Short mmCIF file of C-alpha atoms in Angstrom, two decimals:
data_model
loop_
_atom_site.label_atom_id
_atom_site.label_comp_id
_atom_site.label_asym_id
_atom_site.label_seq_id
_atom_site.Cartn_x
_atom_site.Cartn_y
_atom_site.Cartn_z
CA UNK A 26 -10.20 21.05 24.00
CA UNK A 27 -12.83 18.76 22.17
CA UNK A 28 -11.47 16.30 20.16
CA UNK A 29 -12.72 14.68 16.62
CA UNK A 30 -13.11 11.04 17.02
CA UNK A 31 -11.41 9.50 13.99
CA UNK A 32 -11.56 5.50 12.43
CA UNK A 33 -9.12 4.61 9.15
CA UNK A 34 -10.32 1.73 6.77
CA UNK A 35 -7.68 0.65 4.84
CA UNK A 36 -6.56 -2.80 3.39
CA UNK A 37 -3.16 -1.82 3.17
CA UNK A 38 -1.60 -1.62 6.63
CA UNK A 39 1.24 1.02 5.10
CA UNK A 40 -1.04 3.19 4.15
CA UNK A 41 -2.83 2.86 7.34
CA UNK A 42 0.78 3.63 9.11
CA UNK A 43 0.93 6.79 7.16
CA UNK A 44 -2.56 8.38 8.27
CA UNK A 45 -1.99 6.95 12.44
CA UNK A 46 1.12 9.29 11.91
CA UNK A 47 -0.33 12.11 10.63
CA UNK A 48 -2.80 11.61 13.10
CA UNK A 49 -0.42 12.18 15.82
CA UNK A 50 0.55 15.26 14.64
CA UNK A 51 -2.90 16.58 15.28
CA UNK A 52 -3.57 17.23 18.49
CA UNK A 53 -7.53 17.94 17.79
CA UNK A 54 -7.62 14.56 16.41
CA UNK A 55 -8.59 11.32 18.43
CA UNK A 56 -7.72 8.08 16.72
CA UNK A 57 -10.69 4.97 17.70
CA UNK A 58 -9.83 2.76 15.85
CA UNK A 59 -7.50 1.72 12.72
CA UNK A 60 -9.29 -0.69 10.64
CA UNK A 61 -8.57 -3.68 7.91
CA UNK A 62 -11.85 -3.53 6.66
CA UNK A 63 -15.29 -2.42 6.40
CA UNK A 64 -16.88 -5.22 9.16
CA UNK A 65 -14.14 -3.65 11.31
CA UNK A 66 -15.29 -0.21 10.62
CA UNK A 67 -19.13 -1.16 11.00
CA UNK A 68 -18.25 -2.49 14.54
CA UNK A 69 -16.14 0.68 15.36
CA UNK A 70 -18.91 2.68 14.22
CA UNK A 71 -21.32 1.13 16.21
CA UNK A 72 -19.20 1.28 19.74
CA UNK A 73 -18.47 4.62 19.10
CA UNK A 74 -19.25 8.21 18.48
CA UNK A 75 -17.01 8.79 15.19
CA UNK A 76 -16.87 11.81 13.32
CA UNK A 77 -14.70 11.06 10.72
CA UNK A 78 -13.62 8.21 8.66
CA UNK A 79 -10.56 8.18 6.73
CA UNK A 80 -11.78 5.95 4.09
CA UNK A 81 -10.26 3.41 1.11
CA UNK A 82 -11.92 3.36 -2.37
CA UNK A 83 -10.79 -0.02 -3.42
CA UNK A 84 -10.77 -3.00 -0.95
CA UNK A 85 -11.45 -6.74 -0.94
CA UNK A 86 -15.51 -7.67 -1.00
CA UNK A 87 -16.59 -4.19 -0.17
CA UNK A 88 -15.51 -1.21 -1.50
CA UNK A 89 -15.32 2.14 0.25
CA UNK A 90 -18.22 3.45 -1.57
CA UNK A 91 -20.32 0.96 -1.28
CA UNK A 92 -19.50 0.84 2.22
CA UNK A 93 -20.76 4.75 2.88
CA UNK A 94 -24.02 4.06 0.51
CA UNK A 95 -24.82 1.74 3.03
CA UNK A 96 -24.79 3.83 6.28
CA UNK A 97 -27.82 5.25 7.45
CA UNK A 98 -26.06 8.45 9.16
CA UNK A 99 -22.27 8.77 8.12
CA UNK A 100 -19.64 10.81 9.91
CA UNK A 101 -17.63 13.36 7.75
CA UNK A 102 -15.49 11.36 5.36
CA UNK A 103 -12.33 11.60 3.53
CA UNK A 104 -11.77 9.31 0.79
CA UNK A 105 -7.67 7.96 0.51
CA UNK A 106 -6.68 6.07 -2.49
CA UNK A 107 -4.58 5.82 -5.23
CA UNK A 108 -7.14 6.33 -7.81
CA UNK A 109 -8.30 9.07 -9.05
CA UNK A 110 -11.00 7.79 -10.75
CA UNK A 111 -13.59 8.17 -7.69
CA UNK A 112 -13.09 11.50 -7.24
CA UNK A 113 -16.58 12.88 -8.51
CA UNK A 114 -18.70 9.90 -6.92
CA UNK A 115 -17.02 10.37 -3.82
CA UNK A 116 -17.93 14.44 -3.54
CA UNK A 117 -21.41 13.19 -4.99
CA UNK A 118 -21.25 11.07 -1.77
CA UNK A 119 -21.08 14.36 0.62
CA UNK A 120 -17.01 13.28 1.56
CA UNK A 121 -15.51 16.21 2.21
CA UNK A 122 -12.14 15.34 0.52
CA UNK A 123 -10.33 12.72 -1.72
CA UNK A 124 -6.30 12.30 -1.16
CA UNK A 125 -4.49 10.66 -3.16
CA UNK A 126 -1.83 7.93 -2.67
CA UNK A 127 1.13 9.03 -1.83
CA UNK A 128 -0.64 11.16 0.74
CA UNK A 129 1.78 14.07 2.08
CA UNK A 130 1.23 15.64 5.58
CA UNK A 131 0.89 18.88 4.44
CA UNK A 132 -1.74 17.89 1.92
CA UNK A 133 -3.42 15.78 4.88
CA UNK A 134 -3.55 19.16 7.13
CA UNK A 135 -5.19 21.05 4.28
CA UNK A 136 -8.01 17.85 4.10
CA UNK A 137 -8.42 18.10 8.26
CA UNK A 138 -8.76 21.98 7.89
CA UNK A 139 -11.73 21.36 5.77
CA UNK A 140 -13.45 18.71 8.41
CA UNK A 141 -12.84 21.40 11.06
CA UNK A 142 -14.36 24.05 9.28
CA UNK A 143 -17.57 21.53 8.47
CA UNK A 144 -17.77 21.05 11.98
CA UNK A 145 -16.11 24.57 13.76
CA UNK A 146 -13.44 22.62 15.46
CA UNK A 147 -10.05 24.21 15.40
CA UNK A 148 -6.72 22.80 14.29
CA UNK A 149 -3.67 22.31 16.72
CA UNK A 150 -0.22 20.90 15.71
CA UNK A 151 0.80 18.43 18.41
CA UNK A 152 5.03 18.90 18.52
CA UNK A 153 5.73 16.73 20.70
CA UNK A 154 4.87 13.98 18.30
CA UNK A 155 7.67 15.70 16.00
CA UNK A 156 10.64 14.14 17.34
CA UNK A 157 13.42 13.27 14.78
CA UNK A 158 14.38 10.00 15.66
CA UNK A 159 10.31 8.59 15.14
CA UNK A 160 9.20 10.65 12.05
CA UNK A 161 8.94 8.93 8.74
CA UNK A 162 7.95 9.81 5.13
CA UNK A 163 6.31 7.18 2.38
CA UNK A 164 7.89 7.44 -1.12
CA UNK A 165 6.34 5.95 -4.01
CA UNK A 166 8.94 3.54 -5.69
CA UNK A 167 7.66 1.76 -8.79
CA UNK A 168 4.88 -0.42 -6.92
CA UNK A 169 4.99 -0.24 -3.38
CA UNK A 170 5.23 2.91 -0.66
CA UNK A 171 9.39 2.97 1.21
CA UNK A 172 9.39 3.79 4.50
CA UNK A 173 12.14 6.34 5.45
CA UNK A 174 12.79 7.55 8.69
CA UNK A 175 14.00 11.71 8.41
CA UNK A 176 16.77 11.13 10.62
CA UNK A 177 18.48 8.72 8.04
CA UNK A 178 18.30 11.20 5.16
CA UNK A 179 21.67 12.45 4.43
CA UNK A 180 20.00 14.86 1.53
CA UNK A 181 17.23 14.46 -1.51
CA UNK A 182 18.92 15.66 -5.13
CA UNK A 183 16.21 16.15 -8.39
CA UNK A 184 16.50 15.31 -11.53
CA UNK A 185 13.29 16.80 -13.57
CA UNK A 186 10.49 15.26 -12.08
CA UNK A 187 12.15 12.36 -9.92
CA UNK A 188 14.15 12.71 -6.92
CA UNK A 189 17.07 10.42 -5.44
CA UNK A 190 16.69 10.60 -1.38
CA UNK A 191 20.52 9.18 -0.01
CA UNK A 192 20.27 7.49 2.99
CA UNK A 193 22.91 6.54 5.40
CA UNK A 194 22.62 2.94 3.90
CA UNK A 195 21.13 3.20 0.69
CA UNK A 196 19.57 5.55 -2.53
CA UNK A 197 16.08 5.87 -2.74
CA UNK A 198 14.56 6.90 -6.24
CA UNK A 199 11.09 8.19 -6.40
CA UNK A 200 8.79 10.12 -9.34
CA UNK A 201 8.24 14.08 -7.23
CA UNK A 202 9.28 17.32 -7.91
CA UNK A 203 12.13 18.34 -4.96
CA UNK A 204 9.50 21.17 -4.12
CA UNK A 205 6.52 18.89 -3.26
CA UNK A 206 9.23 16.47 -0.94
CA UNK A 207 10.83 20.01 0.36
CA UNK A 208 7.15 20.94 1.87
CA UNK A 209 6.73 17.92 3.75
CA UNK A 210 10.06 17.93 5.62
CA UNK A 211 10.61 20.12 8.80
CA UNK A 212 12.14 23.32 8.19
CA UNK A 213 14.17 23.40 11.97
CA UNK A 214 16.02 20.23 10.37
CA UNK A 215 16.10 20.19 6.03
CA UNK A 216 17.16 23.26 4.25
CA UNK A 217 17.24 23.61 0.33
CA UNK A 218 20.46 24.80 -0.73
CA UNK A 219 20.14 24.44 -4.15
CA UNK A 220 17.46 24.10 -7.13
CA UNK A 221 18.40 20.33 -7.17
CA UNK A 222 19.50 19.38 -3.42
CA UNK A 223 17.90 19.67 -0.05
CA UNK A 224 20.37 18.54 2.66
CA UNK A 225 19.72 17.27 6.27
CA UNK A 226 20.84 20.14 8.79
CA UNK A 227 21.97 17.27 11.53
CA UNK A 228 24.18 15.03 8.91
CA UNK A 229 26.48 18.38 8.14
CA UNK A 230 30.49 17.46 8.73
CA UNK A 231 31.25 20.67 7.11
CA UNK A 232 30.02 24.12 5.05
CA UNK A 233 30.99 27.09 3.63
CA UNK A 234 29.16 29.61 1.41
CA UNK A 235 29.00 27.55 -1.88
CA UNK A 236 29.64 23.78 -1.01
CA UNK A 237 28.83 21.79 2.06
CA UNK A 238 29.83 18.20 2.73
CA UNK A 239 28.01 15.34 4.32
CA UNK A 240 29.77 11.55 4.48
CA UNK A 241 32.09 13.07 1.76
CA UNK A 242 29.33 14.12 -0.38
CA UNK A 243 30.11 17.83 -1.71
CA UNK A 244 26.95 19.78 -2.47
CA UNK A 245 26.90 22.85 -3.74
CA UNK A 246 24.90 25.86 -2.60
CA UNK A 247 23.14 27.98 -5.10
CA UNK A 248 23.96 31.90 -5.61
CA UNK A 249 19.88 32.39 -4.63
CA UNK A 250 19.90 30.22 -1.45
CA UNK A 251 23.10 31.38 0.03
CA UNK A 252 21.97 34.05 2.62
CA UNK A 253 19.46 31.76 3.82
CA UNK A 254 21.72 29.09 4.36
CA UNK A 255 24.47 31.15 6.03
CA UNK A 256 21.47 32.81 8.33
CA UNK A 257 20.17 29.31 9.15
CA UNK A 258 23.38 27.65 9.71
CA UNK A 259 24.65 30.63 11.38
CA UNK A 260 27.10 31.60 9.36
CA UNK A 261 29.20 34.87 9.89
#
């Protein structure tokens, strides 16, 4: 299978941690090179064949759209930042999408899709980069992106538009709706049980129909989400 040949830019090596994961994931996707900066990028660029550039808007000297003005032939882009002010210029640019900061992976896969279709590639989901123990989300936390690791996550309650994510050591508040979280987490291993609570399938100590308990937590299952869990839990 060919693969795309992929370079990040990025100041911010967090947010460069979040695409090389996402990355992984992919297995159509080739990542070069993860750069700091745009001299890093020029160099990569040069070395290289590179089709696509995952690309920061703001950065120190040279922006990211500065940066594409001044290629002569540029790969397929996709702007990342946490701005959405750039949005038009960047599409003006020819980029072929503009994520936003937080980035989730399913949002990422629906950006990919579209570089795929530019250049009739097809997608493939690479599992065996899916393993528990290494998989990580970002959450946005006042300033500055969290790194959590899904096999810490006991289970994620809401509260209107925030959600608290309880860890085996600690609470994690962050502004997202439980349904945007829900659709980044693996289904084989987080269920939603409830309007307000998503639990972790491998943190369970005990369940029945309407309550389960993890690390003497009690969480109650909804009337609307209780054949699902009893199906996925096997309940009988």
């Amino acid at each position: 299978m060919k693969k795309i040949n992929c370079i990040i830019v990025d100041d911010e090596p967090l947010a460069r941690d979040v695409i090389e994961n996402y990355i992984l994931r992919v297995e159509s996707v080739n990542l070069i090179a993860s750069c700091k900066n745009v001299y890093e990028a020029f160099n990569s660029l040069q070395k290289h064949k590179i089709d696509l550039i995952f690309l920061d808007v703001h950065m120190p000297e040279i922006n990211g759209i500065d940066f594409l003005r001044e290629l002569n032939q540029s790969p397929a882009v996709i702007f990342t930042t946490a701005h959405l002010d750039y949005a038009a210029k960047s599409y003006d640019l020819g980029a072929i999408d503009y994520l936003v900061k937080p980035i989730e992976f399913t949002r990422f896969l629906k950006a990919i899709s579209r570089v795929f279709k530019h250049i009739d590639y097809p997608v493939t989901i690479d599992n065996k980069h899916s393993n528990q123990s290494e998989d990580f989300i970002y959450l946005k936390t006042e300033k500055k992106l969290q790194k959590i690791f899904l096999k810490d996550i006991l289970y994620i309650e809401s509260s209107n538009n925030y959600i608290k994510v309880k860890i085996t050591d600690r609470e994690v508040i962050a502004h997202k709706k439980i349904s945007e979280i829900y659709d980044s987490l693996p289904k084989h291993k987080f269920i939603r049980v409830h309007r307000s609570y998503i639990i972790s399938i491998d943190h369970i100590d005990s369940f029945s129909p309407v309550e389960i308990e993890i690390k003497k937590f009690k969480i109650p299952v909804g009337r609307k989400y209780r054949e699902n869990v009893k199906t996925q839990l096997g309940y009988y």
